[in-house]
CSV table of C-alpha atoms and ligand atoms in Angstrom, one decimal:
chain,number,residue,atom,x,y,z
A,422,MET,CA,88.5,69.1,90.2
A,423,ARG,CA,86.8,71.0,92.4
A,424,ILE,CA,86.8,74.3,92.7
A,425,PHE,CA,84.6,76.6,95.5
A,426,SER,CA,84.5,80.2,96.1
A,427,GLY,CA,82.3,82.5,99.0
A,428,ILE,CA,81.2,86.1,98.3
A,429,GLN,CA,79.8,88.6,100.9
A,430,PRO,CA,76.2,89.9,100.2
A,431,THR,CA,76.6,92.9,101.9
A,432,GLY,CA,77.4,95.7,100.3
A,433,THR,CA,77.1,96.8,96.5
A,434,LYS,CA,79.0,95.3,94.3
A,435,HIS,CA,81.3,96.6,92.1
A,436,LEU,CA,83.5,96.3,89.2
A,437,GLY,CA,86.2,94.4,91.1
A,438,ASN,CA,83.8,92.3,92.8
A,439,TYR,CA,83.0,91.8,89.1
A,440,ILE,CA,86.3,91.4,87.6
A,441,GLY,CA,88.5,89.6,90.5
A,442,ALA,CA,86.4,86.9,91.5
A,443,ILE,CA,82.7,87.0,90.0
A,444,ARG,CA,84.0,86.3,86.2
A,445,GLN,CA,86.6,83.8,87.5
A,446,TYR,CA,83.2,82.0,88.7
A,447,VAL,CA,81.8,82.0,85.7
A,448,HIS,CA,84.2,80.6,83.8
A,449,GLY,CA,84.7,77.8,86.9
A,450,GLN,CA,81.4,76.0,86.0
A,451,ASP,CA,83.1,75.2,82.9
A,452,ARG,CA,86.8,73.5,84.7
A,453,GLY,CA,85.4,71.6,87.1
A,454,GLU,CA,82.9,70.6,90.1
A,455,ALA,CA,82.0,74.2,91.3
A,456,LEU,CA,80.6,76.0,94.3
A,457,TYR,CA,79.7,79.3,95.2
A,458,CYS,CA,78.5,80.6,98.4
A,459,ILE,CA,77.0,83.2,99.7
A,460,VAL,CA,78.5,84.2,103.1
A,461,ASP,CA,75.7,85.9,104.5
A,462,LEU,CA,77.4,84.5,108.3
A,463,HIS,CA,80.4,86.3,107.5
A,464,ALA,CA,77.9,89.5,107.6
A,465,THR,CA,77.1,88.9,111.0
A,466,THR,CA,80.8,89.7,112.1
A,467,VAL,CA,80.2,93.3,111.6
A,468,ALA,CA,77.7,95.5,112.7
A,469,TYR,CA,74.3,95.2,110.1
A,470,GLU,CA,70.4,95.1,110.1
A,471,PRO,CA,68.8,91.7,109.9
A,472,ALA,CA,65.8,92.5,107.2
A,473,GLU,CA,68.8,93.9,105.2
A,474,LEU,CA,70.7,91.4,105.3
A,475,ARG,CA,68.0,88.8,104.3
A,476,ARG,CA,67.3,91.4,101.3
A,477,SER,CA,70.9,91.2,100.3
A,478,VAL,CA,71.3,87.8,99.8
A,479,TYR,CA,68.8,88.1,97.2
A,480,ASP,CA,70.3,90.8,95.4
A,481,LEU,CA,73.6,88.8,95.5
A,482,THR,CA,71.9,85.9,93.9
A,483,ALA,CA,70.1,87.5,91.4
A,484,LEU,CA,73.4,89.0,90.5
A,485,LEU,CA,75.4,86.0,89.7
A,486,LEU,CA,73.0,84.6,88.2
A,487,ALA,CA,72.4,87.6,85.7
A,488,ALA,CA,76.8,87.2,85.5
A,489,GLY,CA,76.3,83.8,84.2
A,490,LEU,CA,76.1,81.0,87.3
A,491,ASP,CA,73.7,78.6,86.2
A,492,PRO,CA,72.2,76.3,88.9
A,493,SER,CA,72.1,73.1,86.8
A,494,ARG,CA,76.2,73.5,86.1
A,495,CYS,CA,77.3,74.8,89.4
A,496,ILE,CA,76.1,75.0,93.1
A,497,LEU,CA,74.9,78.1,94.5
A,498,PHE,CA,74.1,78.2,97.9
A,499,ARG,CA,73.6,80.8,100.8
A,500,GLN,CA,76.6,79.5,103.8
A,501,GLY,CA,73.5,79.9,106.8
A,502,ASP,CA,71.6,77.1,105.3
A,503,VAL,CA,74.9,74.1,105.1
A,504,HIS,CA,75.1,74.1,109.1
A,505,GLU,CA,78.1,72.1,108.8
A,506,HIS,CA,80.5,75.6,108.1
A,507,THR,CA,79.9,76.4,111.2
A,508,GLU,CA,80.9,73.0,113.3
A,509,LEU,CA,83.8,72.4,111.3
A,510,CYS,CA,84.3,76.1,112.4
A,511,TRP,CA,84.3,75.5,116.2
A,512,LEU,CA,86.1,72.0,115.3
A,513,LEU,CA,89.2,74.0,113.2
A,514,CYS,CA,89.7,76.5,116.0
A,515,SER,CA,91.0,73.4,117.9
A,516,VAL,CA,94.1,73.5,115.5
A,517,THR,CA,94.6,77.7,115.2
A,518,GLU,CA,96.6,79.8,116.5
A,519,LEU,CA,95.1,82.4,118.1
A,520,GLY,CA,98.1,85.5,117.7
A,521,ARG,CA,97.9,84.2,113.6
A,522,LEU,CA,94.7,85.8,114.2
A,523,GLN,CA,94.9,89.0,115.9
A,524,ARG,CA,97.7,89.9,113.4
A,525,MET,CA,95.6,89.1,110.6
A,526,HIS,CA,95.6,92.8,108.2
A,527,GLN,CA,91.2,92.3,107.6
A,528,PHE,CA,90.7,92.1,112.1
A,529,ARG,CA,93.1,94.6,112.7
A,530,ASP,CA,91.8,96.7,109.8
A,531,LYS,CA,88.0,96.8,110.4
A,532,SER,CA,88.5,96.4,114.3
A,533,VAL,CA,89.2,100.0,114.0
A,534,THR,CA,86.4,100.4,112.0
A,535,GLN,CA,83.5,99.2,115.1
A,536,ARG,CA,82.2,102.1,116.7
A,537,GLU,CA,80.0,99.4,119.5
A,538,LEU,CA,81.6,96.1,119.5
A,539,VAL,CA,84.6,94.5,118.0
A,540,SER,CA,82.9,91.0,118.0
A,541,ALA,CA,84.6,87.9,118.5
A,542,GLY,CA,83.3,86.8,115.6
A,543,LEU,CA,85.8,89.5,113.5
A,544,LEU,CA,88.3,87.5,114.9
A,545,LEU,CA,87.0,84.0,114.1
A,546,TYR,CA,86.3,85.0,110.5
A,547,PRO,CA,89.1,84.0,108.8
A,548,VAL,CA,88.4,79.8,110.4
A,549,LEU,CA,85.2,80.4,109.6
A,550,GLN,CA,86.5,81.1,105.7
A,551,ALA,CA,88.5,78.4,105.8
A,552,ALA,CA,86.0,75.8,106.8
A,553,ASP,CA,83.5,77.3,104.0
A,554,VAL,CA,86.4,75.6,101.4
A,555,LEU,CA,87.6,72.8,103.5
A,556,ALA,CA,84.1,71.2,104.4
A,557,TYR,CA,83.9,71.0,100.6
A,558,ARG,CA,87.5,68.9,100.4
A,559,ALA,CA,88.2,71.8,97.3
A,560,HIS,CA,91.4,72.0,95.0
A,561,GLU,CA,90.8,75.4,93.7
A,562,VAL,CA,89.6,78.9,95.3
A,563,PRO,CA,89.2,82.3,92.6
A,564,VAL,CA,89.4,84.7,94.4
A,565,GLY,CA,91.2,89.1,94.1
A,566,GLU,CA,94.4,89.8,95.4
A,567,ASP,CA,93.0,90.6,98.7
A,568,GLN,CA,91.4,87.2,100.1
A,569,ARG,CA,95.5,85.7,100.0
A,570,GLU,CA,96.3,86.3,103.4
A,571,HIS,CA,92.9,84.4,104.4
A,572,LEU,CA,93.9,81.6,101.9
A,573,GLU,CA,97.7,81.1,103.6
A,574,LEU,CA,95.6,81.0,106.5
A,575,MET,CA,93.5,78.3,105.4
A,576,ARG,CA,96.4,76.5,104.0
A,577,ASP,CA,98.3,76.0,107.4
A,578,VAL,CA,94.9,75.1,109.0
A,579,ALA,CA,94.0,72.7,106.4
A,580,ARG,CA,97.5,71.1,107.1
A,581,ARG,CA,97.7,71.3,110.9
A,582,PHE,CA,94.2,69.1,110.7
A,583,ASN,CA,95.9,66.9,108.8
A,584,THR,CA,99.1,66.2,111.2
A,585,ARG,CA,97.1,66.0,114.5
A,586,PHE,CA,94.4,64.4,113.2
A,587,PRO,CA,95.4,61.5,111.4
A,588,ARG,CA,92.6,59.3,109.9
A,589,PRO,CA,92.6,56.4,112.5
A,590,GLY,CA,94.3,53.1,111.4
A,591,THR,CA,96.7,55.5,109.5
A,592,PRO,CA,100.1,55.2,110.7
A,593,HIS,CA,100.6,58.3,113.0
A,594,GLY,CA,96.7,57.3,114.1
A,595,GLY,CA,94.7,54.9,116.7
A,596,GLY,CA,91.2,53.0,116.3
A,597,GLN,CA,90.6,51.0,113.7
A,598,ALA,CA,92.2,51.0,110.5
A,599,SER,CA,89.8,52.9,107.4
A,600,GLY,CA,91.8,51.3,104.4
A,601,ASP,CA,92.3,54.4,102.2
A,602,GLY,CA,94.8,56.1,104.0
A,603,GLU,CA,94.7,59.4,102.2
A,604,GLU,CA,94.6,62.7,104.2
A,605,VAL,CA,91.5,63.7,105.7
A,606,LEU,CA,91.2,68.1,104.2
A,607,VAL,CA,92.6,68.6,101.3
A,608,VAL,CA,95.0,72.0,101.1
A,609,PRO,CA,93.4,74.4,98.5
A,610,GLU,CA,95.2,76.6,95.9
A,611,HIS,CA,93.8,79.8,95.6
A,612,ARG,CA,92.9,80.7,92.0
A,613,ILE,CA,93.8,85.3,91.9
A,614,PRO,CA,93.5,86.4,88.6
A,615,GLU,CA,97.2,87.1,86.6
A,616,ILE,CA,95.1,90.7,85.1
A,617,GLY,CA,92.3,92.4,87.4
A,618,ALA,CA,93.3,91.3,90.8
A,619,ARG,CA,92.8,94.3,92.4
A,620,ILE,CA,91.0,96.2,90.5
A,621,MET,CA,92.1,100.7,92.5
A,622,ASP,CA,89.8,103.4,93.4
A,623,LEU,CA,89.0,105.4,90.4
A,624,GLN,CA,89.4,108.7,92.2
A,625,ASP,CA,92.5,107.2,94.9
A,626,PRO,CA,94.5,104.6,92.5
A,627,THR,CA,96.3,103.5,95.7
A,628,ARG,CA,93.7,101.8,97.4
A,629,LYS,CA,91.6,99.0,96.2
A,630,MET,CA,88.2,99.3,95.5
A,631,SER,CA,85.9,98.3,97.7
A,632,THR,CA,82.5,99.4,99.0
A,633,THR,CA,83.4,100.3,102.5
A,634,GLY,CA,86.9,102.2,102.3
A,635,GLY,CA,86.4,103.9,99.0
A,636,SER,CA,85.5,106.9,97.2
A,637,GLU,CA,81.8,106.4,96.1
A,638,ALA,CA,82.7,108.3,92.6
A,639,GLY,CA,85.7,106.2,91.9
A,640,THR,CA,83.7,102.5,92.5
A,641,VAL,CA,81.5,101.7,89.6
A,642,TYR,CA,79.3,99.0,90.7
A,643,VAL,CA,78.0,96.1,88.4
A,644,LEU,CA,74.4,97.5,88.4
A,645,ASP,CA,75.0,101.1,88.0
A,646,GLU,CA,73.4,102.6,84.7
A,647,PRO,CA,75.2,103.6,82.0
A,648,SER,CA,75.0,107.4,82.6
A,649,ALA,CA,76.4,106.2,85.8
A,650,ILE,CA,79.3,104.4,84.5
A,651,VAL,CA,80.4,106.8,82.2
A,652,LYS,CA,80.5,109.3,84.6
A,653,LYS,CA,82.9,107.6,86.9
A,654,ILE,CA,85.1,106.4,83.8
A,655,LYS,CA,85.4,109.9,82.4
A,656,GLY,CA,86.3,111.9,86.1
A,657,ALA,CA,89.1,108.8,86.9
A,658,VAL,CA,92.4,110.4,88.4
A,659,THR,CA,95.6,110.0,86.1
A,660,ASP,CA,99.1,110.7,86.2
A,661,SER,CA,101.1,113.1,85.4
A,662,GLY,CA,102.6,112.9,81.5
A,663,LYS,CA,101.0,111.8,78.5
A,664,GLU,CA,102.2,108.1,77.3
A,665,ILE,CA,99.3,104.7,78.3
A,666,VAL,CA,101.6,102.4,79.6
A,667,ARG,CA,101.8,100.5,82.7
A,668,ALA,CA,103.9,101.9,85.1
A,669,PRO,CA,104.5,101.9,89.1
A,670,GLU,CA,104.5,106.0,88.9
A,671,LYS,CA,100.9,105.5,87.1
A,672,PRO,CA,98.3,103.7,89.0
A,673,GLY,CA,95.8,105.2,87.6
A,674,VAL,CA,96.4,104.7,84.1
A,675,SER,CA,97.6,101.1,84.7
A,676,ASN,CA,94.1,100.1,86.5
A,677,LEU,CA,92.3,102.0,82.9
A,678,ILE,CA,94.3,99.9,81.0
A,679,GLU,CA,93.6,96.5,82.6
A,680,ILE,CA,90.3,97.1,83.7
A,681,LEU,CA,89.8,97.9,79.4
A,682,ALA,CA,92.2,94.5,78.9
A,683,VAL,CA,89.6,92.7,81.1
A,684,ALA,CA,86.4,94.0,78.9
A,685,ARG,CA,88.0,93.7,75.6
A,686,GLY,CA,89.5,90.1,76.5
A,687,HIS,CA,92.6,91.2,75.6
A,688,THR,CA,96.5,91.6,77.3
A,689,PRO,CA,97.2,94.7,78.6
A,690,GLU,CA,100.3,95.1,75.8
A,691,GLN,CA,97.8,94.6,73.7
A,692,VAL,CA,96.0,97.4,75.1
A,693,GLU,CA,98.9,99.1,75.2
A,694,ALA,CA,100.1,98.7,71.7
A,695,GLU,CA,96.2,99.7,70.7
A,696,MET,CA,95.9,102.5,72.4
A,697,ARG,CA,99.3,104.2,71.2
A,698,ASP,CA,98.3,106.3,68.6
A,699,ALA,CA,95.5,107.4,71.0
A,700,ARG,CA,95.6,111.7,71.7
A,701,GLY,CA,96.0,111.8,75.5
A,702,TYR,CA,94.4,109.6,78.9
A,703,GLY,CA,90.4,111.7,77.1
A,704,ASP,CA,91.1,108.5,74.7
A,705,LEU,CA,91.7,106.1,76.9
A,706,LYS,CA,88.7,106.9,79.0
A,707,ALA,CA,86.0,106.9,76.9
A,708,ALA,CA,87.5,103.2,75.4
A,709,VAL,CA,87.5,102.1,78.6
A,710,ALA,CA,83.5,103.9,79.9
A,711,ASP,CA,82.3,101.9,76.3
A,712,ALA,CA,83.7,98.4,77.6
A,713,VAL,CA,82.8,98.5,80.8
A,714,VAL,CA,79.5,99.9,79.8
A,715,GLU,CA,79.3,96.6,77.2
A,716,MET,CA,80.4,94.5,79.4
A,717,LEU,CA,77.8,95.4,82.4
A,718,ALA,CA,74.4,96.3,80.8
A,719,PRO,CA,73.4,93.2,80.0
A,720,ILE,CA,73.9,91.6,83.5
A,721,ARG,CA,71.8,95.0,84.8
A,722,ALA,CA,69.5,94.2,82.3
A,723,ARG,CA,68.8,90.4,83.3
A,724,TYR,CA,69.5,91.4,86.9
A,725,VAL,CA,65.9,92.6,87.0
A,726,GLU,CA,64.2,90.2,85.0
A,727,LEU,CA,65.6,88.0,88.0
A,728,ARG,CA,65.7,89.6,91.2
A,729,ALA,CA,61.7,90.4,90.8
A,730,ASP,CA,60.9,86.6,91.4
A,731,GLU,CA,62.0,85.7,95.2
A,732,ASP,CA,60.5,82.8,95.2
A,733,ALA,CA,62.1,81.3,92.4
A,734,LEU,CA,65.3,83.1,94.2
A,735,GLU,CA,64.9,80.7,97.4
A,736,THR,CA,64.7,77.9,95.3
A,737,VAL,CA,68.0,78.0,93.8
A,738,LEU,CA,69.6,78.7,96.9
A,739,ALA,CA,68.1,76.0,99.0
A,740,ASP,CA,68.6,73.3,96.5
A,741,GLY,CA,71.9,74.4,96.3
A,742,ALA,CA,72.0,74.3,100.0
A,743,ALA,CA,70.7,70.2,99.5
A,744,ARG,CA,73.5,69.7,97.4
A,745,ALA,CA,75.9,71.4,99.1
A,746,ARG,CA,75.5,69.7,102.2
A,747,ALA,CA,75.4,66.0,100.7
A,748,ILE,CA,78.9,67.1,100.1
A,749,ALA,CA,79.8,68.8,103.5
A,750,SER,CA,78.0,66.0,105.9
A,751,ASP,CA,80.8,63.3,104.5
A,752,THR,CA,83.5,66.1,105.5
A,753,LEU,CA,82.3,66.0,109.0
A,754,ALA,CA,81.5,62.8,109.6
A,755,ASP,CA,85.7,62.2,108.8
A,756,VAL,CA,86.5,65.0,111.0
A,757,ARG,CA,84.5,64.2,113.9
A,758,ASP,CA,86.1,60.4,113.3
A,759,CYS,CA,89.3,61.8,112.9
A,760,MET,CA,89.1,64.0,116.3
A,761,GLY,CA,87.4,61.3,118.6
A,762,VAL,CA,83.7,63.8,118.8
A,763,GLY,CA,80.1,62.1,119.1
A,764,PRO,CA,80.5,58.5,118.4
A,765,PRO,CA,82.7,56.8,116.4
A,766,ARG,CA,82.1,55.5,112.3
A,767,THR,CA,81.5,53.0,111.7
A,768,VAL,CA,79.8,52.5,108.1
A,769,ARG,CA,81.8,54.9,105.7
A,770,ALA,CA,79.3,57.0,103.5
A,771,PRO,CA,80.5,57.0,99.7
A,772,ARG,CA,82.4,60.1,98.2
B,530,TYM,P1,83.8,90.0,99.7
B,530,TYM,O1,82.7,89.8,99.7
B,530,TYM,O2,84.8,91.0,100.6
B,530,TYM,O3,85.0,90.1,98.0
B,530,TYM,C1,84.6,88.7,96.8
B,530,TYM,C2,85.6,88.7,96.0
B,530,TYM,O4,85.6,89.5,95.3
B,530,TYM,C3,87.2,90.1,95.3
B,530,TYM,N1,87.4,91.6,95.3
B,530,TYM,C4,88.5,91.8,94.4
B,530,TYM,N2,88.9,91.7,93.2
B,530,TYM,C5,89.9,92.2,92.4
B,530,TYM,N3,89.3,94.4,93.1
B,530,TYM,C6,88.8,94.4,94.2
B,530,TYM,N4,89.2,95.8,94.4
B,530,TYM,C7,88.2,93.8,95.0
B,530,TYM,N5,87.3,93.4,95.8
B,530,TYM,C8,87.2,92.2,96.4
B,530,TYM,C9,87.9,89.5,96.6
B,530,TYM,O5,88.9,88.9,96.7
B,530,TYM,C10,86.8,88.2,96.6
B,530,TYM,O6,87.1,87.4,96.0
B,530,TYM,N6,86.5,86.9,103.3
B,530,TYM,C11,85.6,87.0,101.7
B,530,TYM,C12,84.3,85.6,101.6
B,530,TYM,C13,84.1,84.4,101.7
B,530,TYM,C14,85.4,83.2,100.6
B,530,TYM,C15,85.0,82.5,101.8
B,530,TYM,C16,86.4,83.7,99.7
B,530,TYM,C17,83.4,83.5,102.8
B,530,TYM,N7,84.4,82.8,102.8
B,530,TYM,C18,86.1,81.6,101.0
B,530,TYM,C19,86.6,82.7,98.8
B,530,TYM,C20,86.5,81.5,100.0
B,530,TYM,C21,85.1,88.6,101.5
B,530,TYM,O7,84.9,89.3,101.9
B,530,TYM,O8,84.8,88.4,100.4
């Protein structure tokens, strides 16, 4: 099984990114052939500073390594190094409906916050994301809940492509017989964690924790100092009553229970049982603060060491890009062949 996910380099990574995504990336290394991509091209779709973008790619590379990605067990690379992503994005535009892109939530939300320019890149963002995954014929995409709409579009794009452009020689295709008859693109499944798929802002638990839309005091960063983590969690907004249970009318407490469950490696039901004798929300917050500090402190320590050596980080990314390109270029040759772009592919490269 092949696993692929992408993460934006810009913005400081927070507990939502860690629980919703990065932890699944680490587990993915034991479950299949895993590829993880730092999506610098996606970051150019909104206002940004070029020098800051470069820096933030290194920051994120060091963070992902510190969190447990191991380049001998996964392929970690920078999107802009593998040109197949942008080529496939263009080719997939031919099977992507414009109206659907205009209706995507992220496009609608982000286009109102752009002051100077709503770029065409912002509209095409989901097509590039589809290309990221489809270029590797990945089966599974670990993401948080907020990526569900993008994953659905990606699956539709893959299906439409396979229908519109079958392999030459298959029943609905023209040209020379290729022999194997399989569909060209794999329709991927998302993998959204059962617990922690949507970590909420600690100051406004009706909104997701986020670097762009959230509050500073309600966002725990992976690299926050322990004292800052404790302060933010102890200052979390809770709900009326004092029962420590998950309930729709208790978004603040429910969020803290989920965070504690993930940090302790327990189920939310176990956490509720463990907290039955607590004196109130103060005890819950203290337990969450301890558990989150314990979970994040080792990452912070390793990060500081790894971030200091940019040459080593660049080597990891360059090596990852070479390995990624070897896979993506094979898909692109197939896609071009099916679409009639460029010369016919007479000699098929081995998979
Ligand atoms: P990005 O960089 O915004 O977020 C990275 C991952 O973190 C998850 N996440 C959360 N999970 C739980 N609770 C939260 N509050 C929370 N906030 C963020 C996201 O769901 C995501 O999994 N468009 C993508 C990047 C991307 C991508 C891809 C992902 C580009 N190409 C291909 C998968 C496959 C994004 O902006 O993620």
